[in-house]
mmCIF file of C-alpha atoms and ligand atoms in Angstrom:
data_model
loop_
_atom_site.group_PDB
_atom_site.id
_atom_site.type_symbol
_atom_site.label_atom_id
_atom_site.label_comp_id
_atom_site.label_asym_id
_atom_site.label_seq_id
_atom_site.Cartn_x
_atom_site.Cartn_y
_atom_site.Cartn_z
ATOM 1 C CA UNK A 820 203.518 173.390 109.909
ATOM 2 C CA UNK A 821 200.882 175.092 107.808
ATOM 3 C CA UNK A 822 199.005 171.841 107.590
ATOM 4 C CA UNK A 823 199.035 171.358 111.370
ATOM 5 C CA UNK A 824 197.773 174.904 111.852
ATOM 6 C CA UNK A 825 194.902 174.239 109.418
ATOM 7 C CA UNK A 826 194.022 170.996 111.217
ATOM 8 C CA UNK A 827 194.068 172.834 114.526
ATOM 9 C CA UNK A 828 191.624 175.454 113.183
ATOM 10 C CA UNK A 829 189.399 172.671 111.820
ATOM 11 C CA UNK A 830 189.375 170.942 115.216
ATOM 12 C CA UNK A 831 188.406 174.162 117.032
ATOM 13 C CA UNK A 832 185.632 174.799 114.482
ATOM 14 C CA UNK A 833 184.383 171.240 114.863
ATOM 15 C CA UNK A 834 184.406 171.557 118.671
ATOM 16 C CA UNK A 835 182.425 174.809 118.496
ATOM 17 C CA UNK A 836 179.971 173.241 116.033
ATOM 18 C CA UNK A 837 179.433 170.205 118.270
ATOM 19 C CA UNK A 838 179.006 172.322 121.403
ATOM 20 C CA UNK A 839 176.552 174.689 119.692
ATOM 21 C CA UNK A 840 174.501 171.727 118.411
ATOM 22 C CA UNK A 841 174.365 170.146 121.857
ATOM 23 C CA UNK A 842 173.085 173.433 123.283
ATOM 24 C CA UNK A 843 170.521 174.097 120.518
ATOM 25 C CA UNK A 844 169.361 170.514 119.856
ATOM 26 C CA UNK A 845 169.206 168.685 123.159
ATOM 27 C CA UNK A 846 167.267 165.695 121.831
ATOM 28 C CA UNK A 847 169.954 164.776 119.355
ATOM 29 C CA UNK A 848 172.956 162.751 120.456
ATOM 30 C CA UNK A 849 176.316 162.684 118.759
ATOM 31 C CA UNK A 850 178.986 160.091 118.505
ATOM 32 C CA UNK A 851 182.378 161.690 118.628
ATOM 33 C CA UNK A 852 185.555 160.039 119.717
ATOM 34 C CA UNK A 853 187.432 163.164 120.835
ATOM 35 C CA UNK A 854 187.759 165.356 117.745
ATOM 36 C CA UNK A 855 189.152 162.764 115.369
ATOM 37 C CA UNK A 856 185.970 160.658 115.304
ATOM 38 C CA UNK A 857 182.972 160.945 113.031
ATOM 39 C CA UNK A 858 179.710 162.604 113.984
ATOM 40 C CA UNK A 859 176.395 160.800 113.578
ATOM 41 C CA UNK A 860 172.919 161.892 114.537
ATOM 42 C CA UNK A 861 170.214 159.507 115.760
ATOM 43 C CA UNK A 862 166.660 160.451 116.513
ATOM 44 C CA UNK A 863 164.369 159.023 119.173
ATOM 45 C CA UNK A 864 167.004 158.997 121.889
ATOM 46 C CA UNK A 865 166.405 161.103 124.945
ATOM 47 C CA UNK A 866 169.147 163.432 126.263
ATOM 48 C CA UNK A 867 169.492 161.243 129.347
ATOM 49 C CA UNK A 868 171.335 158.672 127.270
ATOM 50 C CA UNK A 869 174.208 161.091 126.617
ATOM 51 C CA UNK A 870 177.239 159.637 128.275
ATOM 52 C CA UNK A 871 179.796 162.414 128.545
ATOM 53 C CA UNK A 872 183.279 161.953 129.859
ATOM 54 C CA UNK A 873 186.421 164.042 129.943
ATOM 55 C CA UNK A 874 187.657 162.439 126.711
ATOM 56 C CA UNK A 875 184.369 162.348 124.767
ATOM 57 C CA UNK A 876 182.094 165.208 123.786
ATOM 58 C CA UNK A 877 179.131 162.853 123.527
ATOM 59 C CA UNK A 878 178.784 159.107 123.074
ATOM 60 C CA UNK A 879 176.006 156.883 121.857
ATOM 61 C CA UNK A 880 176.328 153.208 121.357
ATOM 62 C CA UNK A 881 172.641 152.296 121.452
ATOM 63 C CA UNK A 882 170.437 152.061 118.373
ATOM 64 C CA UNK A 883 166.791 153.104 118.536
ATOM 65 C CA UNK A 884 164.879 150.125 119.900
ATOM 66 C CA UNK A 885 161.172 149.274 120.073
ATOM 67 C CA UNK A 886 160.279 146.580 122.581
ATOM 68 C CA UNK A 887 157.081 144.602 122.119
ATOM 69 C CA UNK A 888 154.320 145.733 124.460
ATOM 70 C CA UNK A 889 153.352 143.341 127.250
ATOM 71 C CA UNK A 890 149.819 143.126 125.846
ATOM 72 C CA UNK A 891 151.039 142.223 122.336
ATOM 73 C CA UNK A 892 153.491 139.661 123.751
ATOM 74 C CA UNK A 893 150.795 138.077 125.947
ATOM 75 C CA UNK A 894 148.560 137.462 122.903
ATOM 76 C CA UNK A 895 151.340 135.348 121.391
ATOM 77 C CA UNK A 896 152.224 133.587 124.660
ATOM 78 C CA UNK A 897 148.620 132.566 125.305
ATOM 79 C CA UNK A 898 147.757 131.662 121.678
ATOM 80 C CA UNK A 899 150.854 129.564 121.013
ATOM 81 C CA UNK A 900 151.747 128.393 124.523
ATOM 82 C CA UNK A 901 155.122 130.145 124.438
ATOM 83 C CA UNK A 902 156.964 131.547 127.422
ATOM 84 C CA UNK A 903 159.069 134.610 126.721
ATOM 85 C CA UNK A 904 161.546 135.495 129.475
ATOM 86 C CA UNK A 905 162.455 138.768 127.739
ATOM 87 C CA UNK A 906 160.453 140.894 125.305
ATOM 88 C CA UNK A 907 161.375 140.646 121.627
ATOM 89 C CA UNK A 908 162.372 143.912 119.998
ATOM 90 C CA UNK A 909 163.250 145.734 116.801
ATOM 91 C CA UNK A 910 166.074 148.153 116.023
ATOM 92 C CA UNK A 911 166.806 150.735 113.368
ATOM 93 C CA UNK A 912 170.276 149.766 112.228
ATOM 94 C CA UNK A 913 170.720 152.288 109.422
ATOM 95 C CA UNK A 914 169.359 155.330 111.265
ATOM 96 C CA UNK A 915 166.589 156.119 108.770
ATOM 97 C CA UNK A 916 163.993 156.297 111.554
ATOM 98 C CA UNK A 917 162.388 152.957 110.554
ATOM 99 C CA UNK A 918 163.078 149.796 112.508
ATOM 100 C CA UNK A 919 164.499 147.163 110.196
ATOM 101 C CA UNK A 920 165.994 144.393 112.335
ATOM 102 C CA UNK A 921 164.076 141.937 114.512
ATOM 103 C CA UNK A 922 165.607 140.243 117.537
ATOM 104 C CA UNK A 923 164.045 137.599 119.762
ATOM 105 C CA UNK A 924 166.428 137.024 122.698
ATOM 106 C CA UNK A 925 164.327 133.974 123.660
ATOM 107 C CA UNK A 926 165.081 132.253 120.303
ATOM 108 C CA UNK A 927 161.453 131.150 120.014
ATOM 109 C CA UNK A 928 160.406 133.186 116.983
ATOM 110 C CA UNK A 929 161.673 133.098 113.393
ATOM 111 C CA UNK A 930 161.613 136.220 111.267
ATOM 112 C CA UNK A 931 159.902 135.475 107.956
ATOM 113 C CA UNK A 932 160.204 138.989 106.522
ATOM 114 C CA UNK A 933 159.860 142.691 107.121
ATOM 115 C CA UNK A 934 156.767 144.310 105.655
ATOM 116 C CA UNK A 935 155.468 147.848 105.522
ATOM 117 C CA UNK A 936 151.710 147.635 106.210
ATOM 118 C CA UNK A 937 150.031 150.964 105.427
ATOM 119 C CA UNK A 938 153.157 152.829 106.530
ATOM 120 C CA UNK A 939 153.610 150.759 109.701
ATOM 121 C CA UNK A 940 156.907 148.895 110.012
ATOM 122 C CA UNK A 941 155.891 145.291 110.706
ATOM 123 C CA UNK A 942 157.544 141.902 110.980
ATOM 124 C CA UNK A 943 156.000 138.658 109.776
ATOM 125 C CA UNK A 944 156.928 136.097 112.422
ATOM 126 C CA UNK A 945 156.791 132.333 112.734
ATOM 127 C CA UNK A 946 156.367 130.654 116.116
ATOM 128 C CA UNK A 947 158.645 127.782 115.068
ATOM 129 C CA UNK A 948 161.702 127.243 112.901
ATOM 130 C CA UNK A 949 159.617 127.172 109.716
ATOM 131 C CA UNK A 950 159.051 130.115 107.406
ATOM 132 C CA UNK A 951 155.242 130.061 107.595
ATOM 133 C CA UNK A 952 154.227 133.087 109.660
ATOM 134 C CA UNK A 953 151.553 132.802 112.375
ATOM 135 C CA UNK A 954 151.331 136.516 113.141
ATOM 136 C CA UNK A 955 152.784 139.913 112.424
ATOM 137 C CA UNK A 956 154.030 142.497 114.867
ATOM 138 C CA UNK A 957 153.117 146.049 113.906
ATOM 139 C CA UNK A 958 155.859 148.054 115.650
ATOM 140 C CA UNK A 959 154.118 151.420 115.137
ATOM 141 C CA UNK A 960 150.859 150.337 116.759
ATOM 142 C CA UNK A 961 152.866 147.897 118.920
ATOM 143 C CA UNK A 962 150.333 145.116 118.488
ATOM 144 C CA UNK A 963 150.481 141.548 117.275
ATOM 145 C CA UNK A 964 147.937 140.382 114.695
ATOM 146 C CA UNK A 965 147.241 136.691 114.120
ATOM 147 C CA UNK A 966 147.354 135.353 110.562
ATOM 148 C CA UNK A 967 145.617 132.484 108.843
ATOM 149 C CA UNK A 968 147.900 130.579 106.478
ATOM 150 C CA UNK A 969 146.248 129.240 103.350
ATOM 151 C CA UNK A 970 147.817 127.306 100.500
ATOM 152 C CA UNK A 971 145.676 127.890 97.415
ATOM 153 C CA UNK A 972 145.390 125.656 94.379
ATOM 154 C CA UNK A 973 144.768 127.441 91.107
ATOM 155 C CA UNK A 974 142.004 125.990 89.016
ATOM 156 C CA UNK A 975 140.745 128.353 86.337
ATOM 157 C CA UNK A 976 143.028 129.958 83.757
ATOM 158 C CA UNK A 977 142.093 132.223 80.870
ATOM 159 C CA UNK A 978 144.339 133.519 78.137
ATOM 160 C CA UNK A 979 143.584 136.806 76.427
ATOM 161 C CA UNK A 980 145.719 136.828 73.243
ATOM 162 C CA UNK A 981 144.683 140.416 72.385
ATOM 163 C CA UNK A 982 146.018 141.834 75.638
ATOM 164 C CA UNK A 983 148.663 139.045 75.882
ATOM 165 C CA UNK A 984 147.449 138.262 79.384
ATOM 166 C CA UNK A 985 147.028 135.089 81.403
ATOM 167 C CA UNK A 986 144.337 135.427 84.071
ATOM 168 C CA UNK A 987 144.094 133.046 86.999
ATOM 169 C CA UNK A 988 141.540 133.214 89.797
ATOM 170 C CA UNK A 989 142.324 132.102 93.338
ATOM 171 C CA UNK A 990 139.407 131.665 95.730
ATOM 172 C CA UNK A 991 140.190 132.039 99.409
ATOM 173 C CA UNK A 992 137.778 131.398 102.256
ATOM 174 C CA UNK A 993 138.838 133.518 105.159
ATOM 175 C CA UNK A 994 138.134 136.223 107.623
ATOM 176 C CA UNK A 995 140.773 138.549 108.995
ATOM 177 C CA UNK A 996 144.409 138.712 107.990
ATOM 178 C CA UNK A 997 145.701 135.940 105.810
ATOM 179 C CA UNK A 998 149.040 134.787 104.450
ATOM 180 C CA UNK A 999 148.360 133.022 101.188
ATOM 181 C CA UNK A 1000 150.714 130.731 99.313
ATOM 182 C CA UNK A 1001 150.016 130.022 95.645
ATOM 183 C CA UNK A 1002 152.212 128.000 93.279
ATOM 184 C CA UNK A 1003 153.621 130.447 90.731
ATOM 185 C CA UNK A 1004 152.938 128.967 87.275
ATOM 186 C CA UNK A 1005 155.216 131.532 85.613
ATOM 187 C CA UNK A 1006 158.052 132.121 88.115
ATOM 188 C CA UNK A 1007 160.295 135.126 87.370
ATOM 189 C CA UNK A 1008 163.456 133.019 87.042
ATOM 190 C CA UNK A 1009 161.867 131.092 84.128
ATOM 191 C CA UNK A 1010 159.727 133.908 82.721
ATOM 192 C CA UNK A 1011 161.673 137.091 83.502
ATOM 193 C CA UNK A 1012 159.742 139.170 80.956
ATOM 194 C CA UNK A 1013 156.293 138.332 82.309
ATOM 195 C CA UNK A 1014 154.834 140.808 84.790
ATOM 196 C CA UNK A 1015 152.373 139.864 87.530
ATOM 197 C CA UNK A 1016 149.574 141.988 88.938
ATOM 198 C CA UNK A 1017 147.213 140.723 91.651
ATOM 199 C CA UNK A 1018 143.799 142.311 92.018
ATOM 200 C CA UNK A 1019 140.686 141.484 93.975
ATOM 201 C CA UNK A 1020 137.200 141.168 92.541
ATOM 202 C CA UNK A 1021 136.426 144.753 93.591
ATOM 203 C CA UNK A 1022 139.437 145.922 91.507
ATOM 204 C CA UNK A 1023 141.651 146.580 94.480
ATOM 205 C CA UNK A 1024 145.273 146.120 93.426
ATOM 206 C CA UNK A 1025 147.407 144.296 95.979
ATOM 207 C CA UNK A 1026 150.431 146.459 96.673
ATOM 208 C CA UNK A 1027 153.631 144.913 95.318
ATOM 209 C CA UNK A 1028 155.225 145.166 98.777
ATOM 210 C CA UNK A 1029 152.602 142.700 100.059
ATOM 211 C CA UNK A 1030 153.506 140.131 97.380
ATOM 212 C CA UNK A 1031 156.639 137.969 97.429
ATOM 213 C CA UNK A 1032 157.690 135.578 94.698
ATOM 214 C CA UNK A 1033 160.299 133.007 95.668
ATOM 215 C CA UNK A 1034 161.021 129.289 95.363
ATOM 216 C CA UNK A 1035 158.270 128.896 92.751
ATOM 217 C CA UNK A 1036 155.591 130.336 95.046
ATOM 218 C CA UNK A 1037 153.680 133.580 95.348
ATOM 219 C CA UNK A 1038 152.988 134.739 98.907
ATOM 220 C CA UNK A 1039 150.393 137.412 99.582
ATOM 221 C CA UNK A 1040 149.675 139.151 102.864
ATOM 222 C CA UNK A 1041 146.216 140.660 102.856
ATOM 223 C CA UNK A 1042 143.224 141.475 104.970
ATOM 224 C CA UNK A 1043 139.733 141.670 103.545
ATOM 225 C CA UNK A 1044 139.313 139.808 100.211
ATOM 226 C CA UNK A 1045 138.004 136.422 99.209
ATOM 227 C CA UNK A 1046 138.953 136.268 95.537
ATOM 228 C CA UNK A 1047 142.219 137.196 93.908
ATOM 229 C CA UNK A 1048 142.898 137.552 90.204
ATOM 230 C CA UNK A 1049 146.444 136.911 89.095
ATOM 231 C CA UNK A 1050 147.207 138.622 85.812
ATOM 232 C CA UNK A 1051 150.408 137.743 84.035
ATOM 233 C CA UNK A 1052 151.384 139.965 81.144
ATOM 234 C CA UNK A 1053 153.202 137.576 78.851
ATOM 235 C CA UNK A 1054 155.517 137.955 75.888
ATOM 236 C CA UNK A 1055 155.540 134.435 74.372
ATOM 237 C CA UNK A 1056 153.416 131.680 75.865
ATOM 238 C CA UNK A 1057 155.252 128.456 76.682
ATOM 239 C CA UNK A 1058 154.780 125.788 73.948
ATOM 240 C CA UNK A 1059 153.085 122.422 74.241
ATOM 241 C CA UNK A 1060 155.457 119.477 73.869
ATOM 242 C CA UNK A 1061 154.145 116.167 72.506
ATOM 243 C CA UNK A 1062 155.079 113.772 74.045
ATOM 244 C CA UNK A 1063 155.007 115.912 77.166
ATOM 245 C CA UNK A 1064 157.915 116.682 79.483
ATOM 246 C CA UNK A 1065 158.884 113.667 81.599
ATOM 247 C CA UNK A 1066 157.698 110.985 79.133
ATOM 248 C CA UNK A 1067 159.567 107.649 78.898
ATOM 249 C CA UNK A 1068 160.250 106.955 75.202
ATOM 250 C CA UNK A 1069 160.615 103.353 74.025
ATOM 251 C CA UNK A 1070 161.357 103.953 70.338
ATOM 252 C CA UNK A 1071 164.742 104.785 68.845
ATOM 253 C CA UNK A 1072 163.543 107.521 66.461
ATOM 254 C CA UNK A 1073 160.558 109.221 68.104
ATOM 255 C CA UNK A 1074 158.773 112.215 66.604
ATOM 256 C CA UNK A 1075 158.491 115.134 68.999
ATOM 257 C CA UNK A 1076 156.249 118.098 68.142
ATOM 258 C CA UNK A 1077 156.493 121.494 69.799
ATOM 259 C CA UNK A 1078 153.519 123.814 69.293
ATOM 260 C CA UNK A 1079 153.617 127.525 70.028
ATOM 261 C CA UNK A 1080 150.567 129.779 70.234
ATOM 262 C CA UNK A 1081 152.014 132.397 67.910
ATOM 263 C CA UNK A 1082 154.471 132.554 65.042
ATOM 264 C CA UNK A 1083 158.032 132.364 66.251
ATOM 265 C CA UNK A 1084 161.436 131.716 64.773
ATOM 266 C CA UNK A 1085 163.813 129.189 66.272
ATOM 267 C CA UNK A 1086 167.151 130.594 67.322
ATOM 268 C CA UNK A 1087 168.573 127.723 69.407
ATOM 269 C CA UNK A 1088 167.617 124.033 69.371
ATOM 270 C CA UNK A 1089 169.582 121.351 71.168
ATOM 271 C CA UNK A 1090 168.900 117.759 72.164
ATOM 272 C CA UNK A 1091 171.241 116.407 74.824
ATOM 273 C CA UNK A 1092 173.513 119.404 74.097
ATOM 274 C CA UNK A 1093 173.760 118.565 70.365
ATOM 275 C CA UNK A 1094 172.695 121.263 67.919
ATOM 276 C CA UNK A 1095 169.537 120.036 66.139
ATOM 277 C CA UNK A 1096 168.478 123.331 64.569
ATOM 278 C CA UNK A 1097 168.566 121.882 61.023
ATOM 279 C CA UNK A 1098 166.687 118.726 62.105
ATOM 280 C CA UNK A 1099 163.494 120.597 63.029
ATOM 281 C CA UNK A 1100 160.860 121.253 60.421
ATOM 282 C CA UNK A 1101 157.871 123.602 60.392
ATOM 283 C CA UNK A 1102 155.123 124.598 57.974
ATOM 284 C CA UNK A 1103 153.688 127.556 59.869
ATOM 285 C CA UNK A 1104 156.396 128.739 62.335
ATOM 286 C CA UNK A 1105 154.081 127.579 65.146
ATOM 287 C CA UNK A 1106 154.456 123.782 65.147
ATOM 288 C CA UNK A 1107 157.969 122.416 64.953
ATOM 289 C CA UNK A 1108 158.674 118.709 64.396
ATOM 290 C CA UNK A 1109 161.815 116.929 65.485
ATOM 291 C CA UNK A 1110 162.715 113.405 64.452
ATOM 292 C CA UNK A 1111 166.260 112.325 65.296
ATOM 293 C CA UNK A 1112 168.358 111.321 62.284
ATOM 294 C CA UNK A 1113 170.129 108.552 64.227
ATOM 295 C CA UNK A 1114 168.833 106.086 66.831
ATOM 296 C CA UNK A 1115 168.572 107.395 70.390
ATOM 297 C CA UNK A 1116 170.375 105.509 73.133
ATOM 298 C CA UNK A 1117 169.182 104.798 76.668
ATOM 299 C CA UNK A 1118 169.686 107.993 78.703
ATOM 300 C CA UNK A 1119 167.816 111.023 79.979
ATOM 301 C CA UNK A 1120 167.848 113.717 77.304
ATOM 302 C CA UNK A 1121 166.651 117.306 77.345
ATOM 303 C CA UNK A 1122 165.193 119.097 74.372
ATOM 304 C CA UNK A 1123 165.983 122.786 74.628
ATOM 305 C CA UNK A 1124 164.440 125.421 72.333
ATOM 306 C CA UNK A 1125 164.823 129.179 72.225
ATOM 307 C CA UNK A 1126 162.419 131.120 70.018
ATOM 308 C CA UNK A 1127 161.955 134.756 69.150
ATOM 309 C CA UNK A 1128 158.707 136.545 68.328
ATOM 310 C CA UNK A 1129 158.191 139.390 65.839
ATOM 311 C CA UNK A 1130 158.771 141.978 68.595
ATOM 312 C CA UNK A 1131 162.154 140.496 69.469
ATOM 313 C CA UNK A 1132 161.034 138.804 72.722
ATOM 314 C CA UNK A 1133 162.700 135.472 73.389
ATOM 315 C CA UNK A 1134 161.623 132.406 75.334
ATOM 316 C CA UNK A 1135 163.576 129.275 76.226
ATOM 317 C CA UNK A 1136 161.621 126.067 76.869
ATOM 318 C CA UNK A 1137 162.818 122.619 77.818
ATOM 319 C CA UNK A 1138 161.332 119.137 77.890
ATOM 320 C CA UNK A 1139 163.159 116.147 79.325
ATOM 321 C CA UNK A 1140 162.695 112.555 78.163
ATOM 322 C CA UNK A 1141 163.918 109.220 79.449
ATOM 323 C CA UNK A 1142 164.940 107.017 76.546
ATOM 324 C CA UNK A 1143 164.467 103.297 77.227
ATOM 325 C CA UNK A 1144 164.666 101.147 74.121
ATOM 326 C CA UNK A 1145 163.425 97.525 74.516
ATOM 327 C CA UNK A 1146 166.229 94.935 74.223
ATOM 328 C CA UNK A 1147 165.934 92.461 71.265
ATOM 329 C CA UNK A 1148 166.579 88.741 71.918
ATOM 330 C CA UNK A 1149 170.284 88.163 71.319
ATOM 331 C CA UNK A 1150 169.943 84.689 69.561
ATOM 332 C CA UNK A 1151 172.598 83.037 71.743
ATOM 333 C CA UNK A 1152 172.038 79.365 72.750
ATOM 334 C CA UNK A 1153 171.279 79.042 76.494
ATOM 335 C CA UNK A 1154 173.959 76.350 77.120
ATOM 336 C CA UNK A 1155 173.605 76.453 80.923
ATOM 337 C CA UNK A 1156 169.913 75.526 80.832
ATOM 338 C CA UNK A 1157 170.544 72.769 78.243
ATOM 339 C CA UNK A 1158 173.358 71.294 80.399
ATOM 340 C CA UNK A 1159 171.137 71.290 83.524
ATOM 341 C CA UNK A 1160 168.289 69.533 81.669
ATOM 342 C CA UNK A 1161 170.764 66.937 80.295
ATOM 343 C CA UNK A 1162 172.109 66.195 83.798
ATOM 344 C CA UNK A 1163 168.563 65.775 85.198
ATOM 345 C CA UNK A 1164 167.628 63.429 82.315
ATOM 346 C CA UNK A 1165 170.788 61.374 82.863
ATOM 347 C CA UNK A 1166 169.994 60.957 86.577
ATOM 348 C CA UNK A 1167 166.418 59.866 85.739
ATOM 349 C CA UNK A 1168 167.697 57.266 83.200
ATOM 350 C CA UNK A 1169 170.230 55.873 85.698
ATOM 351 C CA UNK A 1170 167.522 55.609 88.388
ATOM 352 C CA UNK A 1171 165.154 53.785 85.973
ATOM 353 C CA UNK A 1172 167.903 51.326 84.968
ATOM 354 C CA UNK A 1173 168.838 50.661 88.599
ATOM 355 C CA UNK A 1174 165.180 50.070 89.526
ATOM 356 C CA UNK A 1175 164.680 47.544 86.676
ATOM 357 C CA UNK A 1176 167.812 45.600 87.742
ATOM 358 C CA UNK A 1177 166.551 45.449 91.315
ATOM 359 C CA UNK A 1178 163.158 44.116 90.137
ATOM 360 C CA UNK A 1179 164.859 41.408 87.964
HETATM 361 CA CA1 CA B 2563 166.116 151.524 109.343
HETATM 362 CA CA1 CA B 2564 155.208 128.798 111.544
#
C-alpha cells in the first residue's frame, strides 16, 4: 500500500515536471509513453513535431536529420552521371547533436567513413561499391567537395638511430582535396609499439583523425600539401634475414643469418614450430646464425624469432622458406626401356632375315 502511494506521488511529480518543461522549453520534445516510459530530450526539432494524444504527454520518433542540399547533390549527379530520386541524408542516432549515420535511399553511394573536418561532421563517400571515396559531404556547410585519389609509392627512407625514428617522404602532385593511399611499411598489427606521425614540409602535423591505418595501408585526407613526411618512432628495427623471406632453399642444411641493428637477446626461436633456441649462435648479440642439426625435408617452413632489447621492448619477426632438395639418382635399372629396345632389335633382326631369304 505504502509502495503504491509512493509510486503515485512519483507519477504526479513526474507529470508536473514534464508539463512545466513543455511550458518553459518549447523547442525541446520529450518521449514519454504515459508516465511509465522514459524521458529523452532531442535538440534541433521544432515544436511542430510534437504529436500529443490523450494517452501520451509528448511523442517523438524522428531523429535529427540533415538532408543534402539540392546544389550539393547536383554537383555529384552532374560529375558522376548519377540520378538520385531522393536526397541522401544523415542522422544523429545517439543524440549528441552530431550526425553520425549516413543513408542513401537511392543505394548509389557507399559510405567510406565519417570524418570530422575542422569541426564539421563530414562523410567520405564513394560513387560505387568500392571503398575509394570520390567526394565528401560536409553536413555543416551542406556542400559536397570532390576528392582526388592518389596511391603513393614510398621511395626514400632514412633511419635516425639516435632518435629511434624511421623517416619516409611521400611526394604528391595535386591541387585541392586529396585522399592518399600509402602502403604502411610498419603496420600497427605487426609493429604495435611503433608510433606514426605525418607532417608536411612546412611542419604542419596532419591531425590523427584525418589518418586511417587499415589493411596494411595508410589513408590520409588532406587539402593543401605536396610533400608528406611519415615518421615512425620505433622500438626495435626489424632484422635482415639472409637468405631473405620467401627464398627457395635447395640444400638440406642451409645457414640462415639474422642481423639486427642493435644488441638484442633472443627469447623465442622456432623453425617449423620446433624450438631451435639452442641451435642459434651469436658473437655480438646482433647477428644470429642458424644451421639445422638434421637435414631439412621438402616443405614450407617458417623461422620465427622474438627478441628483447635492453629497455625491455620485444619484437617478433618471421621469415618463410620453401625447402626443395634435389632428388639423387636412385640407381635402379630401367628394365622397361631395356625391354622396349630388345623388342625393337628383335623385330629388326627378323625383318633382315626375312629380306635375305626373299632375295635368295
Ligand atoms: Ca551523434
Ligand atoms: Ca569509388
